[in-house]
C-alpha cells in the first residue's frame, strides 16, 4: 500500500508544500495542528508565532531588534514606547507563559544592555474573553491574573518602578497592521513586536 503525504516547510509566514509517496505495512494517523488566525486580517503577515523552532529564532531576533530600533538617536518618547511595546494576543496557557518568560528577560537581561530604555517597555496581553486561562478553574485564573498584574519593573537608579504587564480583557482583535493592532472596542495599540497565541487550527 502507498500513501501520498505533504511536507510543509515554513519560513516565517511563508510555507512551501511538497507531495511525496510512502509505502507502508501499517498506517497510524496522528492529528497535527496549525495556527488558527480566525480570519483576522494581517495576522499571518505581521504576527510572530510559537509553533516551530524557526518561530523561536525569529522571535528572539525580533525582540532584540525592538531594543535596537528604540535605541536609535532622535526618536521621540512616543516612538520609543511604540517600538518597545510587546503585544501578546491570546491569554491561554501559551500566551500567559510567554508573557512570563518575556518579563523574566526584561527584568534580568535588559538592564545590563539597555537600562535607559526600561521606562519605555510595555507588555500587553490581549484577550477576547473576560478571563485569562479560560479553560482552567477559577482559582488558577485568579492566580495567573494576580501574578501578571503584580510584576513591576525598576526603571531607574532612584528605584522607581512601574507595572510591567497590562492585561486587556474583552479586547477582540479586528486587524493587525505592520505597527498597530486594532481592537473591537475601537482602541488602537501601537506595537514593536506582536505574538499570536490565540489558538490552534486543524
Short mmCIF file of N, CA, C and O in Angstrom, two decimals, residues 59-142:
data_model
loop_
_atom_site.label_atom_id
_atom_site.label_comp_id
_atom_site.label_asym_id
_atom_site.label_seq_id
_atom_site.Cartn_x
_atom_site.Cartn_y
_atom_site.Cartn_z
N UNK A 59 11.54 35.07 16.70
CA UNK A 59 11.06 35.84 17.85
C UNK A 59 12.22 36.41 18.66
O UNK A 59 12.20 37.58 19.06
N UNK A 60 13.23 35.61 18.88
CA UNK A 60 14.41 36.08 19.63
C UNK A 60 15.07 37.26 18.92
O UNK A 60 15.40 38.28 19.54
N UNK A 61 15.22 37.12 17.62
CA UNK A 61 15.81 38.21 16.83
C UNK A 61 14.92 39.45 16.87
O UNK A 61 15.39 40.58 16.97
N UNK A 62 13.61 39.23 16.78
CA UNK A 62 12.65 40.34 16.77
C UNK A 62 12.68 41.15 18.06
O UNK A 62 12.61 42.38 18.03
N UNK A 63 12.79 40.46 19.20
CA UNK A 63 12.86 41.16 20.50
C UNK A 63 14.10 42.04 20.55
O UNK A 63 14.05 43.21 20.94
N UNK A 64 15.23 41.48 20.13
CA UNK A 64 16.47 42.26 20.10
C UNK A 64 16.38 43.45 19.17
O UNK A 64 16.84 44.56 19.51
N UNK A 65 15.73 43.26 18.02
CA UNK A 65 15.59 44.36 17.06
C UNK A 65 14.74 45.50 17.62
O UNK A 65 14.98 46.67 17.30
N UNK A 66 13.76 45.16 18.46
CA UNK A 66 12.92 46.21 19.07
C UNK A 66 13.77 47.15 19.92
O UNK A 66 13.62 48.38 19.86
N UNK A 67 14.67 46.58 20.70
CA UNK A 67 15.54 47.42 21.55
C UNK A 67 16.53 48.20 20.70
O UNK A 67 16.83 49.37 21.01
N UNK A 68 17.02 47.60 19.64
CA UNK A 68 17.94 48.32 18.76
C UNK A 68 17.23 49.49 18.07
O UNK A 68 17.79 50.59 17.94
N UNK A 69 15.99 49.28 17.63
CA UNK A 69 15.22 50.36 16.99
C UNK A 69 14.96 51.49 17.98
O UNK A 69 15.09 52.67 17.64
N UNK A 70 14.60 51.14 19.20
CA UNK A 70 14.29 52.16 20.22
C UNK A 70 15.55 52.92 20.64
O UNK A 70 15.46 54.03 21.16
N UNK A 71 16.70 52.33 20.43
CA UNK A 71 17.98 52.94 20.81
C UNK A 71 18.50 53.91 19.75
O UNK A 71 19.51 54.57 19.96
N UNK A 72 17.80 53.99 18.64
CA UNK A 72 18.24 54.85 17.53
C UNK A 72 18.12 56.32 17.94
O UNK A 72 17.12 56.74 18.51
N UNK A 73 19.14 57.14 17.68
CA UNK A 73 19.11 58.56 18.09
C UNK A 73 17.98 59.33 17.41
O UNK A 73 17.62 59.05 16.26
N UNK A 74 17.45 60.30 18.13
CA UNK A 74 16.48 61.21 17.54
C UNK A 74 15.03 60.77 17.60
O UNK A 74 14.15 61.49 17.12
N UNK A 75 14.74 59.61 18.18
CA UNK A 75 13.35 59.16 18.28
C UNK A 75 12.62 59.91 19.38
O UNK A 75 13.20 60.26 20.41
N UNK A 76 11.34 60.14 19.19
CA UNK A 76 10.51 60.77 20.22
C UNK A 76 10.19 59.76 21.31
O UNK A 76 10.39 58.55 21.14
N UNK A 77 9.66 60.25 22.43
CA UNK A 77 9.25 59.36 23.52
C UNK A 77 8.19 58.37 23.02
O UNK A 77 8.24 57.19 23.37
N UNK A 78 7.24 58.85 22.22
CA UNK A 78 6.17 58.00 21.71
C UNK A 78 6.71 56.92 20.79
O UNK A 78 6.26 55.77 20.83
N UNK A 79 7.69 57.26 19.96
CA UNK A 79 8.28 56.27 19.05
C UNK A 79 9.04 55.19 19.81
O UNK A 79 8.98 54.02 19.47
N UNK A 80 9.75 55.60 20.87
CA UNK A 80 10.47 54.61 21.68
C UNK A 80 9.49 53.67 22.38
O UNK A 80 9.70 52.46 22.44
N UNK A 81 8.41 54.25 22.91
CA UNK A 81 7.44 53.42 23.62
C UNK A 81 6.74 52.45 22.66
O UNK A 81 6.53 51.29 23.00
N UNK A 82 6.42 52.92 21.45
CA UNK A 82 5.79 52.05 20.46
C UNK A 82 6.73 50.90 20.08
O UNK A 82 6.31 49.74 19.99
N UNK A 83 8.02 51.22 19.86
CA UNK A 83 9.00 50.19 19.48
C UNK A 83 9.17 49.14 20.57
O UNK A 83 9.46 47.98 20.29
N UNK A 84 8.96 49.54 21.83
CA UNK A 84 9.17 48.63 22.96
C UNK A 84 7.86 48.16 23.58
O UNK A 84 7.82 47.75 24.74
N UNK A 85 6.78 48.20 22.80
CA UNK A 85 5.53 47.61 23.23
C UNK A 85 5.43 46.22 22.63
O UNK A 85 5.45 46.05 21.41
N UNK A 86 5.36 45.22 23.51
CA UNK A 86 5.27 43.82 23.10
C UNK A 86 3.83 43.38 23.30
O UNK A 86 3.35 43.33 24.44
N UNK A 87 3.14 43.07 22.22
CA UNK A 87 1.73 42.68 22.28
C UNK A 87 1.62 41.17 22.14
O UNK A 87 2.05 40.60 21.13
N UNK A 88 1.05 40.53 23.14
CA UNK A 88 0.83 39.08 23.12
C UNK A 88 -0.68 38.88 23.00
O UNK A 88 -1.44 39.27 23.89
N UNK A 89 -1.11 38.29 21.91
CA UNK A 89 -2.53 38.12 21.63
C UNK A 89 -2.94 36.69 21.95
O UNK A 89 -2.46 35.74 21.34
N UNK A 90 -3.80 36.57 22.96
CA UNK A 90 -4.26 35.25 23.42
C UNK A 90 -3.76 34.98 24.82
O UNK A 90 -2.56 34.88 25.04
N UNK A 91 -4.71 34.87 25.78
CA UNK A 91 -4.32 34.67 27.19
C UNK A 91 -4.61 33.24 27.65
O UNK A 91 -5.03 33.01 28.77
N UNK A 92 -4.37 32.29 26.74
CA UNK A 92 -4.40 30.89 27.13
C UNK A 92 -3.06 30.51 27.74
O UNK A 92 -2.22 31.39 28.02
N UNK A 93 -2.80 29.22 27.93
CA UNK A 93 -1.52 28.79 28.54
C UNK A 93 -0.30 29.28 27.79
O UNK A 93 0.68 29.71 28.41
N UNK A 94 -0.32 29.27 26.46
CA UNK A 94 0.84 29.69 25.67
C UNK A 94 1.10 31.18 25.84
O UNK A 94 2.23 31.60 26.08
N UNK A 95 0.06 32.00 25.72
CA UNK A 95 0.23 33.44 25.85
C UNK A 95 0.67 33.86 27.23
O UNK A 95 1.55 34.72 27.39
N UNK A 96 0.07 33.26 28.26
CA UNK A 96 0.42 33.59 29.64
C UNK A 96 1.86 33.18 29.94
O UNK A 96 2.64 33.94 30.54
N UNK A 97 2.24 31.98 29.50
CA UNK A 97 3.61 31.50 29.73
C UNK A 97 4.62 32.38 29.00
O UNK A 97 5.66 32.73 29.55
N UNK A 98 4.30 32.76 27.76
CA UNK A 98 5.23 33.62 27.01
C UNK A 98 5.38 34.97 27.70
O UNK A 98 6.48 35.51 27.77
N UNK A 99 4.29 35.52 28.19
CA UNK A 99 4.36 36.80 28.93
C UNK A 99 5.32 36.69 30.11
O UNK A 99 6.13 37.58 30.35
N UNK A 100 5.20 35.59 30.85
CA UNK A 100 6.09 35.38 31.99
C UNK A 100 7.54 35.30 31.59
O UNK A 100 8.42 35.91 32.21
N UNK A 101 7.82 34.56 30.52
CA UNK A 101 9.20 34.41 30.05
C UNK A 101 9.75 35.74 29.53
O UNK A 101 10.91 36.08 29.77
N UNK A 102 8.91 36.49 28.82
CA UNK A 102 9.34 37.80 28.31
C UNK A 102 9.65 38.75 29.47
O UNK A 102 10.65 39.47 29.44
N UNK A 103 8.81 38.72 30.50
CA UNK A 103 9.06 39.57 31.67
C UNK A 103 10.36 39.20 32.36
O UNK A 103 11.11 40.07 32.81
N UNK A 104 10.65 37.90 32.45
CA UNK A 104 11.92 37.45 33.03
C UNK A 104 13.10 38.03 32.25
O UNK A 104 14.08 38.51 32.84
N UNK A 105 13.01 37.96 30.93
CA UNK A 105 14.08 38.50 30.08
C UNK A 105 14.24 40.01 30.31
O UNK A 105 15.36 40.52 30.45
N UNK A 106 13.12 40.71 30.36
CA UNK A 106 13.17 42.17 30.55
C UNK A 106 13.76 42.53 31.91
O UNK A 106 14.56 43.46 32.03
N UNK A 107 13.43 41.78 32.94
CA UNK A 107 13.94 42.05 34.29
C UNK A 107 15.42 41.71 34.44
O UNK A 107 16.17 42.43 35.07
N UNK A 108 15.83 40.58 33.84
CA UNK A 108 17.16 40.05 34.12
C UNK A 108 18.23 40.49 33.12
O UNK A 108 19.38 40.73 33.50
N UNK A 109 17.87 40.59 31.84
CA UNK A 109 18.88 40.84 30.81
C UNK A 109 18.89 42.27 30.27
O UNK A 109 19.95 42.82 30.01
N UNK A 110 17.72 42.85 30.09
CA UNK A 110 17.65 44.19 29.50
C UNK A 110 18.40 45.24 30.32
O UNK A 110 19.09 46.08 29.74
N UNK A 111 18.32 45.22 31.67
CA UNK A 111 19.05 46.25 32.44
C UNK A 111 20.56 46.27 32.20
O UNK A 111 21.20 47.31 32.35
N UNK A 112 21.12 45.16 31.77
CA UNK A 112 22.57 45.11 31.52
C UNK A 112 22.95 45.82 30.22
O UNK A 112 24.06 46.33 30.09
N UNK A 113 22.05 45.82 29.25
CA UNK A 113 22.37 46.36 27.93
C UNK A 113 21.64 47.66 27.59
O UNK A 113 22.18 48.51 26.88
N UNK A 114 20.40 47.79 28.07
CA UNK A 114 19.58 48.96 27.71
C UNK A 114 18.90 49.55 28.94
O UNK A 114 17.67 49.74 28.94
N UNK A 115 19.62 49.87 30.00
CA UNK A 115 18.96 50.38 31.21
C UNK A 115 18.18 51.66 30.96
O UNK A 115 17.14 51.90 31.59
N UNK A 116 18.65 52.48 30.02
CA UNK A 116 18.00 53.76 29.73
C UNK A 116 16.68 53.59 28.97
O UNK A 116 15.92 54.54 28.83
N UNK A 117 16.40 52.37 28.49
CA UNK A 117 15.17 52.14 27.74
C UNK A 117 14.08 51.46 28.56
O UNK A 117 12.95 51.31 28.07
N UNK A 118 14.38 51.07 29.78
CA UNK A 118 13.42 50.31 30.59
C UNK A 118 12.09 51.05 30.78
O UNK A 118 11.03 50.44 30.80
N UNK A 119 12.16 52.36 30.91
CA UNK A 119 10.93 53.11 31.19
C UNK A 119 9.95 53.10 30.01
O UNK A 119 8.77 53.42 30.17
N UNK A 120 10.42 52.70 28.83
CA UNK A 120 9.55 52.67 27.66
C UNK A 120 8.92 51.29 27.42
O UNK A 120 8.03 51.17 26.58
N UNK A 121 9.39 50.27 28.12
CA UNK A 121 8.94 48.91 27.85
C UNK A 121 7.51 48.70 28.33
O UNK A 121 7.15 49.06 29.45
N UNK A 122 6.68 48.10 27.47
CA UNK A 122 5.31 47.73 27.80
C UNK A 122 5.06 46.32 27.31
O UNK A 122 5.47 45.97 26.20
N UNK A 123 4.38 45.51 28.11
CA UNK A 123 3.92 44.19 27.68
C UNK A 123 2.40 44.21 27.79
O UNK A 123 1.87 44.47 28.87
N UNK A 124 1.73 43.97 26.68
CA UNK A 124 0.26 43.97 26.68
C UNK A 124 -0.23 42.57 26.33
O UNK A 124 0.09 42.05 25.26
N UNK A 125 -1.00 41.98 27.23
CA UNK A 125 -1.62 40.67 26.99
C UNK A 125 -3.07 40.92 26.59
O UNK A 125 -3.86 41.41 27.40
N UNK A 126 -3.39 40.61 25.35
CA UNK A 126 -4.69 40.94 24.77
C UNK A 126 -5.53 39.67 24.65
O UNK A 126 -5.10 38.69 24.04
N UNK A 127 -6.74 39.70 25.22
CA UNK A 127 -7.61 38.52 25.24
C UNK A 127 -9.05 38.91 24.92
O UNK A 127 -9.58 39.87 25.47
N UNK A 128 -9.67 38.16 24.00
CA UNK A 128 -11.03 38.48 23.56
C UNK A 128 -12.08 38.15 24.63
O UNK A 128 -13.10 38.82 24.73
N UNK A 129 -11.81 37.14 25.46
CA UNK A 129 -12.78 36.77 26.50
C UNK A 129 -12.55 37.62 27.75
O UNK A 129 -11.71 38.51 27.77
N UNK A 130 -13.32 37.31 28.80
CA UNK A 130 -13.20 38.10 30.03
C UNK A 130 -12.31 37.45 31.08
O UNK A 130 -12.30 37.85 32.24
N UNK A 131 -11.52 36.44 30.67
CA UNK A 131 -10.67 35.72 31.61
C UNK A 131 -9.34 35.35 30.96
O UNK A 131 -9.27 35.18 29.75
N UNK A 132 -8.30 35.20 31.79
CA UNK A 132 -7.07 34.55 31.33
C UNK A 132 -7.22 33.07 31.64
O UNK A 132 -7.98 32.68 32.53
N UNK A 133 -6.51 32.22 30.92
CA UNK A 133 -6.56 30.77 31.12
C UNK A 133 -8.01 30.27 31.19
O UNK A 133 -8.42 29.59 32.12
N UNK A 134 -8.79 30.61 30.17
CA UNK A 134 -10.22 30.33 30.12
C UNK A 134 -10.57 28.86 30.41
O UNK A 134 -11.58 28.57 31.06
N UNK A 135 -9.74 27.92 29.96
CA UNK A 135 -10.05 26.50 30.10
C UNK A 135 -9.76 25.95 31.50
O UNK A 135 -10.06 24.78 31.78
N UNK A 136 -9.19 26.76 32.38
CA UNK A 136 -8.79 26.28 33.71
C UNK A 136 -9.77 26.76 34.77
O UNK A 136 -10.65 27.59 34.52
N UNK A 137 -9.61 26.24 35.98
CA UNK A 137 -10.55 26.60 37.05
C UNK A 137 -10.32 28.03 37.54
O UNK A 137 -9.28 28.64 37.29
N UNK A 138 -11.33 28.55 38.24
CA UNK A 138 -11.32 29.95 38.67
C UNK A 138 -10.11 30.31 39.51
O UNK A 138 -9.55 31.40 39.38
N UNK A 139 -9.71 29.40 40.39
CA UNK A 139 -8.59 29.68 41.29
C UNK A 139 -7.30 29.92 40.51
O UNK A 139 -6.54 30.84 40.81
N UNK A 140 -7.07 29.09 39.52
CA UNK A 140 -5.86 29.23 38.70
C UNK A 140 -5.93 30.51 37.84
O UNK A 140 -4.93 31.20 37.66
N UNK A 141 -7.11 30.82 37.34
CA UNK A 141 -7.28 32.05 36.56
C UNK A 141 -6.94 33.28 37.41
O UNK A 141 -6.22 34.18 36.96
N UNK A 142 -7.47 33.31 38.64
CA UNK A 142 -7.21 34.44 39.53
C UNK A 142 -5.74 34.55 39.88
O UNK A 142 -5.17 35.64 39.91
#
